[in-house]
Coordinates of C-alpha atoms and ligand atoms in Angstrom, one line a residue:
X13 CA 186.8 210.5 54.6
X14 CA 184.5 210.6 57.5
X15 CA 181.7 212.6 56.2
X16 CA 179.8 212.9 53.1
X17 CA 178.6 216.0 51.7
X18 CA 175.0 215.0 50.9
X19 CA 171.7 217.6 49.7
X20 CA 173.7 220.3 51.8
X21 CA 174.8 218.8 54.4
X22 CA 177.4 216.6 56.2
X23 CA 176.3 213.1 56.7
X24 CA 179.0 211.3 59.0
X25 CA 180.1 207.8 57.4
X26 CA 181.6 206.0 60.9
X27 CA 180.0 204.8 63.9
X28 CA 178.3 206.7 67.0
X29 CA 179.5 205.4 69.9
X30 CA 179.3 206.4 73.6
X31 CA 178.8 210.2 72.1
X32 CA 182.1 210.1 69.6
X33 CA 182.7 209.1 66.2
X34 CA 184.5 206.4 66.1
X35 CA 186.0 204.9 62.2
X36 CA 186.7 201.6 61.5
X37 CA 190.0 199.9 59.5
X38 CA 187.5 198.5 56.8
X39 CA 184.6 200.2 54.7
X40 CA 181.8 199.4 52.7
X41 CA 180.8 201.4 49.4
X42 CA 176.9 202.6 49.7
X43 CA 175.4 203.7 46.1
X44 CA 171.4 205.3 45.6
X45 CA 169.3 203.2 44.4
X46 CA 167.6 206.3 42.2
X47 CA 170.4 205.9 39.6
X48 CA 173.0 204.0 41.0
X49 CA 175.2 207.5 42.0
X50 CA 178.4 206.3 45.0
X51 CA 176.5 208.0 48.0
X52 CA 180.2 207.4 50.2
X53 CA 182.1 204.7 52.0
X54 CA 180.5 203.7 55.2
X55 CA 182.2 202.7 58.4
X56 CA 182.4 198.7 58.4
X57 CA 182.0 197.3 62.2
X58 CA 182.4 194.1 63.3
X59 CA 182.4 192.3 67.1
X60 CA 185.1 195.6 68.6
X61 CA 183.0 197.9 67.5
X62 CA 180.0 196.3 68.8
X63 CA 182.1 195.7 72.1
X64 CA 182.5 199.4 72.9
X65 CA 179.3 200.2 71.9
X66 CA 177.4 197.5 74.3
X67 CA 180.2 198.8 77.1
X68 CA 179.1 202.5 76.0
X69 CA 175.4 201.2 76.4
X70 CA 175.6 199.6 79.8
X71 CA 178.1 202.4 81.3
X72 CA 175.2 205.5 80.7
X73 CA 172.6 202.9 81.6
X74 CA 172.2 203.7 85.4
X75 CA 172.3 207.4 84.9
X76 CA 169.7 207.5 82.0
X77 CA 167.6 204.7 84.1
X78 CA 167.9 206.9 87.4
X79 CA 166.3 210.0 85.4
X80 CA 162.3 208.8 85.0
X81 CA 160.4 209.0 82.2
X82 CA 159.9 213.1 82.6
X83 CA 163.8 213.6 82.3
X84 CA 164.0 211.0 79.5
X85 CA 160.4 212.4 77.9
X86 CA 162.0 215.7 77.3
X87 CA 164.9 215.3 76.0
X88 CA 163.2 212.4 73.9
X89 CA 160.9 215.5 73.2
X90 CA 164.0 217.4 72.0
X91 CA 165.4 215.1 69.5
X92 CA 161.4 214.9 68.1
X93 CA 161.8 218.7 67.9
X94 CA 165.1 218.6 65.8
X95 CA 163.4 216.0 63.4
X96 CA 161.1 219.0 62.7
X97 CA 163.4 221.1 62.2
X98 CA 165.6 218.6 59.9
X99 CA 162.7 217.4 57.9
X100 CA 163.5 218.2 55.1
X101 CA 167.1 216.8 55.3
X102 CA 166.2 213.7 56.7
X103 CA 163.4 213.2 54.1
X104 CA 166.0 214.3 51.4
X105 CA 168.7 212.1 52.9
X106 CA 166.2 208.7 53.0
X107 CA 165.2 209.4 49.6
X108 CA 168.9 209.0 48.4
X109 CA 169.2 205.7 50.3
X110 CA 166.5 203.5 49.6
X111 CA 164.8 205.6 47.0
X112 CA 161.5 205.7 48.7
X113 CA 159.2 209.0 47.8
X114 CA 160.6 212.3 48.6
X115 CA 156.7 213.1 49.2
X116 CA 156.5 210.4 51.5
X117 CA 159.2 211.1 53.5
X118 CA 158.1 214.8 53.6
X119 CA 154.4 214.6 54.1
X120 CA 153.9 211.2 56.1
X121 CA 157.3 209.6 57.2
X122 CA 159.5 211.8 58.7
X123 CA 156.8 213.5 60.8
X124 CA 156.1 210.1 62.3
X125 CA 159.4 209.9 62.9
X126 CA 158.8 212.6 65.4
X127 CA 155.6 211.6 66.6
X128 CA 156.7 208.1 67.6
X129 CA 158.9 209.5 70.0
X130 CA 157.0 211.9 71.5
X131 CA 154.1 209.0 71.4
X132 CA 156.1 206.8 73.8
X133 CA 157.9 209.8 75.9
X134 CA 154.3 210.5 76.6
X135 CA 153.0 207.1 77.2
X136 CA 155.4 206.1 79.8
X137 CA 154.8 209.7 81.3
X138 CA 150.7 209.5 81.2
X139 CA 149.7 206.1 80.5
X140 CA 151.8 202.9 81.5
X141 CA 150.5 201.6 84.4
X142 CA 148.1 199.2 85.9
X143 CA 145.4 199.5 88.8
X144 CA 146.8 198.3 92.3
X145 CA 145.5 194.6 92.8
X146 CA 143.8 193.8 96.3
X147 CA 144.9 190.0 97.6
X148 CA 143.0 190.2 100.9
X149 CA 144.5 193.6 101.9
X150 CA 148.0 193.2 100.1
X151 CA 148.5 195.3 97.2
X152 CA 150.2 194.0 94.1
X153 CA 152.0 196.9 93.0
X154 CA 153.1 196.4 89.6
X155 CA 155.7 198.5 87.4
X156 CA 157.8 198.5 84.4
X157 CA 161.6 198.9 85.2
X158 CA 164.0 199.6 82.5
X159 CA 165.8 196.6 81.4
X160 CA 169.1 197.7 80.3
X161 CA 170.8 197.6 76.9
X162 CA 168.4 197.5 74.2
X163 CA 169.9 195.8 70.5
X164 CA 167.8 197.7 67.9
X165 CA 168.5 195.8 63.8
X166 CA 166.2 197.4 61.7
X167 CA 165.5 196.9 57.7
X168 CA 166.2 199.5 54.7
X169 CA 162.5 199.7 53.5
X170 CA 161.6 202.7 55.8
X171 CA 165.1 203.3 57.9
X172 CA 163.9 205.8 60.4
X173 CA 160.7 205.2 61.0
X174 CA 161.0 201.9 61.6
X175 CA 163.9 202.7 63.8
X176 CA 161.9 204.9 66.0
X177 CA 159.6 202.4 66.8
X178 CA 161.8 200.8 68.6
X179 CA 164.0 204.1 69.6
X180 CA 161.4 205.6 70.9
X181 CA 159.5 202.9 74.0
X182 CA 163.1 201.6 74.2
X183 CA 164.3 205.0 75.9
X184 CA 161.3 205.9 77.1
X185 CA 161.5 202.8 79.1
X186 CA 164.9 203.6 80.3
X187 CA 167.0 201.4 78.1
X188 CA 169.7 202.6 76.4
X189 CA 170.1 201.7 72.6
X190 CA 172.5 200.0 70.2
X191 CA 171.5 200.3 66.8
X192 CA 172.6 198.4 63.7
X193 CA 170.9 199.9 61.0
X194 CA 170.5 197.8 57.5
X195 CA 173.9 198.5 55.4
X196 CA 171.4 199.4 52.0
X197 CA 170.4 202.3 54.2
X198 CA 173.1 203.5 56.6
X199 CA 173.1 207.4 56.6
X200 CA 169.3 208.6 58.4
X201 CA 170.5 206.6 62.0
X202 CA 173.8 208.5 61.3
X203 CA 172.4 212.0 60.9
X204 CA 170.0 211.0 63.6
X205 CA 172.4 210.2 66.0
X206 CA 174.1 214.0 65.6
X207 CA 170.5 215.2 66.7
X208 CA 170.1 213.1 69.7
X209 CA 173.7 214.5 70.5
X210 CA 172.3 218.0 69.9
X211 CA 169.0 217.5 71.9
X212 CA 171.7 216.8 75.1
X213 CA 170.9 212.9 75.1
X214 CA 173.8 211.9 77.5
X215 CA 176.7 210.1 76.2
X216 CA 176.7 206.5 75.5
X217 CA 172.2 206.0 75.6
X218 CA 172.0 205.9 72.1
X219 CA 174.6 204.6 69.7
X220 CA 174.7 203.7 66.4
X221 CA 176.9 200.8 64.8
X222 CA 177.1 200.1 61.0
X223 CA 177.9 197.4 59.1
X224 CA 177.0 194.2 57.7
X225 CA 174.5 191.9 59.3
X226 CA 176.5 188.8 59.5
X227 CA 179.3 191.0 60.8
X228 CA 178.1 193.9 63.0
X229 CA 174.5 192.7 63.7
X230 CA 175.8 189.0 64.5
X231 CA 178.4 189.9 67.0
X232 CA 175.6 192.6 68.4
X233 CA 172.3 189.9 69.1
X234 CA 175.3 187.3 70.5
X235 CA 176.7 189.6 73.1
X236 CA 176.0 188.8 76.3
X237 CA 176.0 192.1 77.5
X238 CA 172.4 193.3 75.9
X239 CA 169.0 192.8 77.7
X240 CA 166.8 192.9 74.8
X241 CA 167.1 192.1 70.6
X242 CA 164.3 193.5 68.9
X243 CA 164.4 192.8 65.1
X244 CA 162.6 193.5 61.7
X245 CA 163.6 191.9 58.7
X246 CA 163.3 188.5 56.9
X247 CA 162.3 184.9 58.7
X248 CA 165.6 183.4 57.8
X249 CA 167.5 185.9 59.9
X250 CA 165.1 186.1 62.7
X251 CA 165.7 182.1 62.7
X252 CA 169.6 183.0 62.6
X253 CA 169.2 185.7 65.3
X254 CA 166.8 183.3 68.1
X255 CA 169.9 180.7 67.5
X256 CA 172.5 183.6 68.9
X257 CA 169.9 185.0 71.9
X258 CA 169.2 181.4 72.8
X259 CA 172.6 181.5 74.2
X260 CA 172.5 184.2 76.8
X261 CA 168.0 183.9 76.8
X262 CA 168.1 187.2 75.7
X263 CA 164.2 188.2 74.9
X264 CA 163.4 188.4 71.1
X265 CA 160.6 190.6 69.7
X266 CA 160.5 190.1 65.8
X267 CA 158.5 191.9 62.7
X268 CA 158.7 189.5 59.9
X269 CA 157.5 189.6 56.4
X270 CA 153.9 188.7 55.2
X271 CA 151.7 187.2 52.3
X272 CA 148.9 189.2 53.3
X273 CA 145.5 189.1 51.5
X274 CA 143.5 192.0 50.1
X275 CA 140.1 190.3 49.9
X276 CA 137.6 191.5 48.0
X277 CA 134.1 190.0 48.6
X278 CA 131.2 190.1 46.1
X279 CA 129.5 193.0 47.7
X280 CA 132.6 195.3 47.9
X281 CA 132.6 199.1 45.7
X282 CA 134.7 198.1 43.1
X283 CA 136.6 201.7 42.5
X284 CA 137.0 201.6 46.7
X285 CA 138.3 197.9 45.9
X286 CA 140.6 198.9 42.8
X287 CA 141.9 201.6 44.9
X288 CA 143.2 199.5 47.7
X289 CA 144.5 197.1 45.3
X290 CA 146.6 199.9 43.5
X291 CA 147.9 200.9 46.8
X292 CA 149.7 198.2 47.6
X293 CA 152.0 198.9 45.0
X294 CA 153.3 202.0 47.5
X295 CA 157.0 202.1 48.4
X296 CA 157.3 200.0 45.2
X297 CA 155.8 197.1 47.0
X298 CA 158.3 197.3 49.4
X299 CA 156.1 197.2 52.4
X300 CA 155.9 194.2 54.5
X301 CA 152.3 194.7 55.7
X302 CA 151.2 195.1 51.5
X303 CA 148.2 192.6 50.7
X304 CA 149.6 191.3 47.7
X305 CA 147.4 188.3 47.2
X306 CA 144.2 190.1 45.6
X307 CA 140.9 187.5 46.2
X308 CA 138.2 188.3 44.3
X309 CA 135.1 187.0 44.5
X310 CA 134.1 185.1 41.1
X311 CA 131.0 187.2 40.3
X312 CA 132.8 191.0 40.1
X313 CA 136.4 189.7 38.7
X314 CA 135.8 191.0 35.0
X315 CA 134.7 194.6 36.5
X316 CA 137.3 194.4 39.4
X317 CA 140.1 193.9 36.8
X318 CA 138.7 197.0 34.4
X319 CA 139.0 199.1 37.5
X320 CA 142.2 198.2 38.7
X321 CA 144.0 198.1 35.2
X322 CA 142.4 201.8 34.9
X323 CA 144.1 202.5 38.1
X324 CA 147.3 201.5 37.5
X325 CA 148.0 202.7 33.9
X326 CA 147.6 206.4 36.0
X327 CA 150.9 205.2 37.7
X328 CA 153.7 207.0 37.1
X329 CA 156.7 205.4 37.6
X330 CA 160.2 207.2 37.8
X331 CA 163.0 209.0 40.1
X332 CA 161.1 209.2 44.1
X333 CA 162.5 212.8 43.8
X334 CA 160.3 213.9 41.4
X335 CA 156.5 214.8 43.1
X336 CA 154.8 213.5 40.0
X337 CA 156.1 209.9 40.4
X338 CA 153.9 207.4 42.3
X339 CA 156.7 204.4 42.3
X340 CA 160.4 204.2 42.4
X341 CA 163.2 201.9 42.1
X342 CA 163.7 198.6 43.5
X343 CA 166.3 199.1 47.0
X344 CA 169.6 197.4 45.2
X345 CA 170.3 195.1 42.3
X346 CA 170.6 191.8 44.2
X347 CA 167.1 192.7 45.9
X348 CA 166.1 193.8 41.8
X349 CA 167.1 190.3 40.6
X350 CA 165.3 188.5 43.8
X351 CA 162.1 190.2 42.5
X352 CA 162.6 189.6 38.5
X353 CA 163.2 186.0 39.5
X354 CA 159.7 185.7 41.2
X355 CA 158.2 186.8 38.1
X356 CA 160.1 185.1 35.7
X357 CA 159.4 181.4 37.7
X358 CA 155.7 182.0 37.6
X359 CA 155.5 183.3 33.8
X360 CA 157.4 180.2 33.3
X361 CA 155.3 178.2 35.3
X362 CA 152.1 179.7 33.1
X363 CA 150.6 182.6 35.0
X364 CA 149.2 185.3 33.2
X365 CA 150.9 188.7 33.1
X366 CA 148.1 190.7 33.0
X367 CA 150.1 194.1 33.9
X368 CA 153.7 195.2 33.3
X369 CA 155.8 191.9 34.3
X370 CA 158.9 193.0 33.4
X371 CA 162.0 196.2 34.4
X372 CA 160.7 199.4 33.2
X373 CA 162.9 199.7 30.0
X374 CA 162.6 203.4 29.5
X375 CA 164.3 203.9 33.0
X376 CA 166.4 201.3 33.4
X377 CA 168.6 200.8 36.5
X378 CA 166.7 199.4 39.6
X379 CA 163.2 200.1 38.3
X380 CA 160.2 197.6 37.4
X381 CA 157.6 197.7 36.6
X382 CA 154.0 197.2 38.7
X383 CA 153.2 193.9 37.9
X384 CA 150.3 191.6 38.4
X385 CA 149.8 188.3 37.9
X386 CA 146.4 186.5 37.3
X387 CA 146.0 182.5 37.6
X388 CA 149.1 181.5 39.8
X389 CA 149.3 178.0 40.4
X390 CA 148.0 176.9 43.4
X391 CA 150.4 176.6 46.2
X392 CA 153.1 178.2 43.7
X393 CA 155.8 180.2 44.9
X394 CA 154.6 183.3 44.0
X395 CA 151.5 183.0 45.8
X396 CA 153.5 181.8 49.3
X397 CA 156.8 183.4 49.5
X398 CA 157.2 187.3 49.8
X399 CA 158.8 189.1 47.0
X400 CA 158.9 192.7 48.5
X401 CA 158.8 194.3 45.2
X402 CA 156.0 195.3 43.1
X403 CA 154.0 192.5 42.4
X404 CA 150.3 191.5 42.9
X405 CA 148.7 188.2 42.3
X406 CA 145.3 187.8 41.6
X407 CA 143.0 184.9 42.6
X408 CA 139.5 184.3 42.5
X409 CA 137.3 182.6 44.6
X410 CA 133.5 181.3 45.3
X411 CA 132.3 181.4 49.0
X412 CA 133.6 182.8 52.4
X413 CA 134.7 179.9 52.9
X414 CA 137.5 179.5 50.4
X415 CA 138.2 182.4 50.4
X416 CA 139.3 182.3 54.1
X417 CA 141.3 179.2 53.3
X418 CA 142.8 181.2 50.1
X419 CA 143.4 183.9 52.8
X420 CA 145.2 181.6 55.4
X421 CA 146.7 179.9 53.7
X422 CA 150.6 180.9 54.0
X423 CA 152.8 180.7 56.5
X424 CA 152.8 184.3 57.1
X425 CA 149.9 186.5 59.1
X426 CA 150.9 190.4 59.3
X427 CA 148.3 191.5 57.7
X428 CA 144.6 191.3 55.6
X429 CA 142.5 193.9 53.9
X430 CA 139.2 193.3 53.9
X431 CA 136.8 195.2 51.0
X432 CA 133.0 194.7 51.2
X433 CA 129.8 197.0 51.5
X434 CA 128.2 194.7 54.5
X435 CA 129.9 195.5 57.6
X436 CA 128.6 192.3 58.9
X437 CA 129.9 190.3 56.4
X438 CA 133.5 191.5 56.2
X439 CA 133.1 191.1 60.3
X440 CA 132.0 187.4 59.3
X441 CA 135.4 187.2 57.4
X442 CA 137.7 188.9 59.3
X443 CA 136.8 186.3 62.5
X444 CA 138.4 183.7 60.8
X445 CA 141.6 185.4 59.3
X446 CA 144.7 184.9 61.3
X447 CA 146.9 188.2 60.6
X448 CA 148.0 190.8 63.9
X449 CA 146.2 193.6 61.9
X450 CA 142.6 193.6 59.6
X451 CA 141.9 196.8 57.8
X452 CA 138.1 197.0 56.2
X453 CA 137.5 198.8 53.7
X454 CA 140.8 200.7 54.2
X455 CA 144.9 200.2 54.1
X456 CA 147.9 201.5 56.4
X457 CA 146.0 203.1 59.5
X458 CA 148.5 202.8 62.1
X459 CA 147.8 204.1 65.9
X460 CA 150.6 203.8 68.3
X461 CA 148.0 202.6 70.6
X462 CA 146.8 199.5 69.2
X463 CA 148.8 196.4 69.0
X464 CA 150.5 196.0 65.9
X465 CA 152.7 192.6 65.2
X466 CA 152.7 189.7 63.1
X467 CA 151.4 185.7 63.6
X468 CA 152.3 182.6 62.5
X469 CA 156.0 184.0 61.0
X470 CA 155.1 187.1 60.3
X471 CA 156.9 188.5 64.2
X472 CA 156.7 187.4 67.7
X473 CA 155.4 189.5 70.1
X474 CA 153.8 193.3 69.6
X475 CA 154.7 196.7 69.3
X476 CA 152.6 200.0 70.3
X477 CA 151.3 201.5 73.4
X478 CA 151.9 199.4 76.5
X479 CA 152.8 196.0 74.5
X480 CA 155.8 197.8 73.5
X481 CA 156.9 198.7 77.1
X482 CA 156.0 195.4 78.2
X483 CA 158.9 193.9 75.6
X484 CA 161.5 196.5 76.7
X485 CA 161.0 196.9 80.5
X486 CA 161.5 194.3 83.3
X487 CA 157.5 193.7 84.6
X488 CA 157.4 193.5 88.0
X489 CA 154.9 193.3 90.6
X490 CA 155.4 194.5 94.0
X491 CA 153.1 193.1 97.1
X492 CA 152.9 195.5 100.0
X493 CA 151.4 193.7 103.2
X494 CA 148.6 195.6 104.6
X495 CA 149.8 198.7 107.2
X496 CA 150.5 197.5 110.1
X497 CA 151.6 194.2 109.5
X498 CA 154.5 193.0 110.8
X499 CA 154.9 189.3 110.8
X500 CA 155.6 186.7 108.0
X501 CA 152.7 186.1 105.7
X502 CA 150.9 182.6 106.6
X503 CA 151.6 180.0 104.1
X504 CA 148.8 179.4 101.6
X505 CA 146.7 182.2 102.8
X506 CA 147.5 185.0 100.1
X507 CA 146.2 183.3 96.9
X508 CA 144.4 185.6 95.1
Ligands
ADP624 P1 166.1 191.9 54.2 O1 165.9 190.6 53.5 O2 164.9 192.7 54.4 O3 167.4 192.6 53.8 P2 167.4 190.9 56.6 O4 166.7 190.1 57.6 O5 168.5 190.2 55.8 O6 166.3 191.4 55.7 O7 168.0 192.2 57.1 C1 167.4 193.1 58.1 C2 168.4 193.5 59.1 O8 169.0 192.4 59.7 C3 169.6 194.3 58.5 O9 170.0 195.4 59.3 C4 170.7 193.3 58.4 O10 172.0 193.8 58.4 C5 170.4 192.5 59.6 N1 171.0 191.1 59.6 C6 171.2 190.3 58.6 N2 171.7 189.1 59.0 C7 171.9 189.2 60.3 C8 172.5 188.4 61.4 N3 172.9 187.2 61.1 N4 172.5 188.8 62.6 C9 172.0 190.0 63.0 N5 171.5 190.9 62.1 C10 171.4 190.5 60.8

């Protein structure tokens, strides 16, 4: 079987490789995570398959480098064009794999999908550039050079878009693309592919390999034959994957998980507060930017706890298909188990269940239950390692001061939230909080502009805007002696 007939459509199961499908001997079963329901078996590469899809890669490289970012910006604008008019088979096609919101993928998701790659078509049209430096009449010229073959491993928590964050500046930039999407979430880069294919993306630019990460994405961050790895996923495997590109230097850029703080101070509006808390239980918590450590100042705990119980008992947890529900299933049962086991270490370790706790009973399967978690001991698992599920800790605290060492306090720093009604004293706290991206008084703004990236664990390097051609292009700066120049440059005299 090479397709699977899914929501009215054909989804292929094997690989996309220098414009063909290509199969594989071996398979891997992928199931829904809604109820559990055998989606298909999904084309199992290994180190060949990743072979002809970095030969693939390199071999359209010239041609797709030689075209310029017009060339490459319209037919980038093409495949944003058939994302449109996919939408609502790609939305209905992510939902089945990792059980994310149907609205959400129709409303928010798959649109960005589009809009990141007409975002970075247009940037490296319109914007990427820098002004001509003057060294005593030189001019330092500088310019941002595709790079070659880019290795794109992405996670299952939002497949596409995250995808096309790193899709989109990588061919804009002139690389070509080889991407091993997460094996929870195989079959949006698959349909995907058939629309670059459509949109008359030339042969062998982007291709698509699936498979295990140990297997597929191992033999894809080790070969020698890629210029750039760019990664999102868990700090173990980043660890794993800067072992492999050590070996050929290959440039890393990593988005890593996060602890991130939602802090409310004593002056914050509590409903505003309660709100932002609540939504952090969106995708079913799993969101790597989430500020799942709720700090509350001392004096408004009590009332902050009123609102936000009031908030969540309005959420309605069941099948992502359904436009009612607000939270769905966990992505697979080992992940499911991963998350229980959290909560079940820090009940047994004395925190206070103060909301749900547990699996949702009534539905079963993959689904549990918003939790949160009041008094976790200090320095406790649950309060330092990310569970990526549904699951809020609350803490309280007494002055700015602890509260930014509360805040800090992990080894993550992707993220804070920052509720008050004093601009300048959520400006006071957000000085001191290490995390690549502060929102006040608000949660998930995300321009394609600004920087966005992690520090400490949480990622190395940033995406968006000109920091994400910077990762993907070869930076270099040309010096032009002034006209009429003929002779070699004196030594020491062009220091600028
Ligand atoms: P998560 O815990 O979110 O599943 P992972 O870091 O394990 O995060 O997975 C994210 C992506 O990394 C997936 O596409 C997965 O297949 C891939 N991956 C896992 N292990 C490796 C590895 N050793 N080398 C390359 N990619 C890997």
């Amino acid at each position: 079987m090479t397709t699977i007939e899914l929501v009215g459509v054909a989804v292929d199961t094997r690989h996309y490789i220098g414009g063909e499908r290509v199969a594989s001997g071996e398979t891997f079963a992928n199931t829904s995570p809604i109820d559990g329901t055998f989606l298909g078996d999904i084309a199992r590469g290994g180190a060949a398959e990743i072979g002809a899809a970095v030969s693939a890669a390199r071999a359209a490289f010239a041609g797709w480098a030689a075209m310029g970012p017009q060339a490459r910006g319209a037919i980038l604008h093409r495949v944003a064009d058939l994302v449109e008019q996919n939408l609502e088979t790609l939305a209905a096609i992510e939902t089945l794999d990792n059980g994310a919101l149907l609205r959400s993928h129709r409303r928010g998701v798959m649109p960005r999908v589009a809009h990141n790659l007409r975002f970075f078509a247009d940037w490296a049209i319109n914007e990427l550039g820098h002004p001509d430096l003057d060294t005593r009449g030189h001019t330092n010229h500088v310019s941002w050079d595709p790079s070659g073959v880019a290795a794109l491993i992405t996670p299952w928590n939002a497949p596409l878009m995250l995808a096309t964050w790193k899709i989109g500046p990588a061919l804009a930039a002139g690389d070509t693309v080889v991407l091993k999407p997460a094996e929870w979430t195989p079959l949006s880069a698959s349909f995907f592919a058939d629309l670059t294919k459509q949109a008359g993306m030339p042969d062998g630019v982007f291709n698509v390999v699936q498979g295990y990460g140990d297997e597929a994405g191992a033999a894809l961050v080790a070969h020698p034959g890629i210029s750039r790895i760019s990664f999102t996923g868990s700090v173990p495997t980043a660890k794993t994957i800067a072992r492999a590109a050590a070996e050929n230097l290959t440039p890393c850029s990593f988005e890593l998980g996060g602890k991130s703080p939602c802090i409310v101070l004593g002056d914050a509006d509590l409903e505003l507060a309660a709100s932002l808390a609540v939504e952090q239980y969106d995708n079913a918590g799993q969101v790597c930017l989430s500020g799942t450590r709720i700090l509350v100042h001392e004096s408004i705990a009590t009332e902050f706890m009123e609102a936000f119980t009031a908030k969540a008992a309005a959420l309605t947890q069941g099948d992502p298909r359904d436009p009612e529900t607000d939270i769905g299933p966990q992505i697979h049962q080992t992940h499911f188990d991963r998350v229980k086991g959290f909560v079940d270490r820090a009940k047994a370790e004395g925190a206070d269940i103060v909301w749900g706790g547990e699996p949702n009973g009534e539905l079963g399967g993959l689904y549990f239950r918003p939790t949160l978690i009041a008094n976790p001991a200090p320095g406790s698992e649950i309060v330092t390692a990310e569970v990526f599920g549904p699951v809020l800790t609350m803490q309280t605290f007494t002055t700015d001061d602890d509260v930014v060492a509360l805040a800090n306090g992990t080894d993550f720093g992707l993220a804070a939230i920052v509720v008050s009604g004093d601009r300048d004293h959520a400006e006071l706290v957000t000085r001191q909080l290490v995390a690549g991206t502060i929102w006040v008084n608000c949660f998930f703004v995300r321009d394609l502009r600004a920087p966005f990236g992690g520090s400490k664990k949480s990622g190395v390097g940033r995406e968006g805007g000109t920091w994400s051609f910077d990762f993907y292009a070869d930076i270099k700066n040309t010096v032009f002696a002034p006209t009429g120049w003929k002779t070699a440059t004196i030594e020491g005299s062009t220091h600028g």
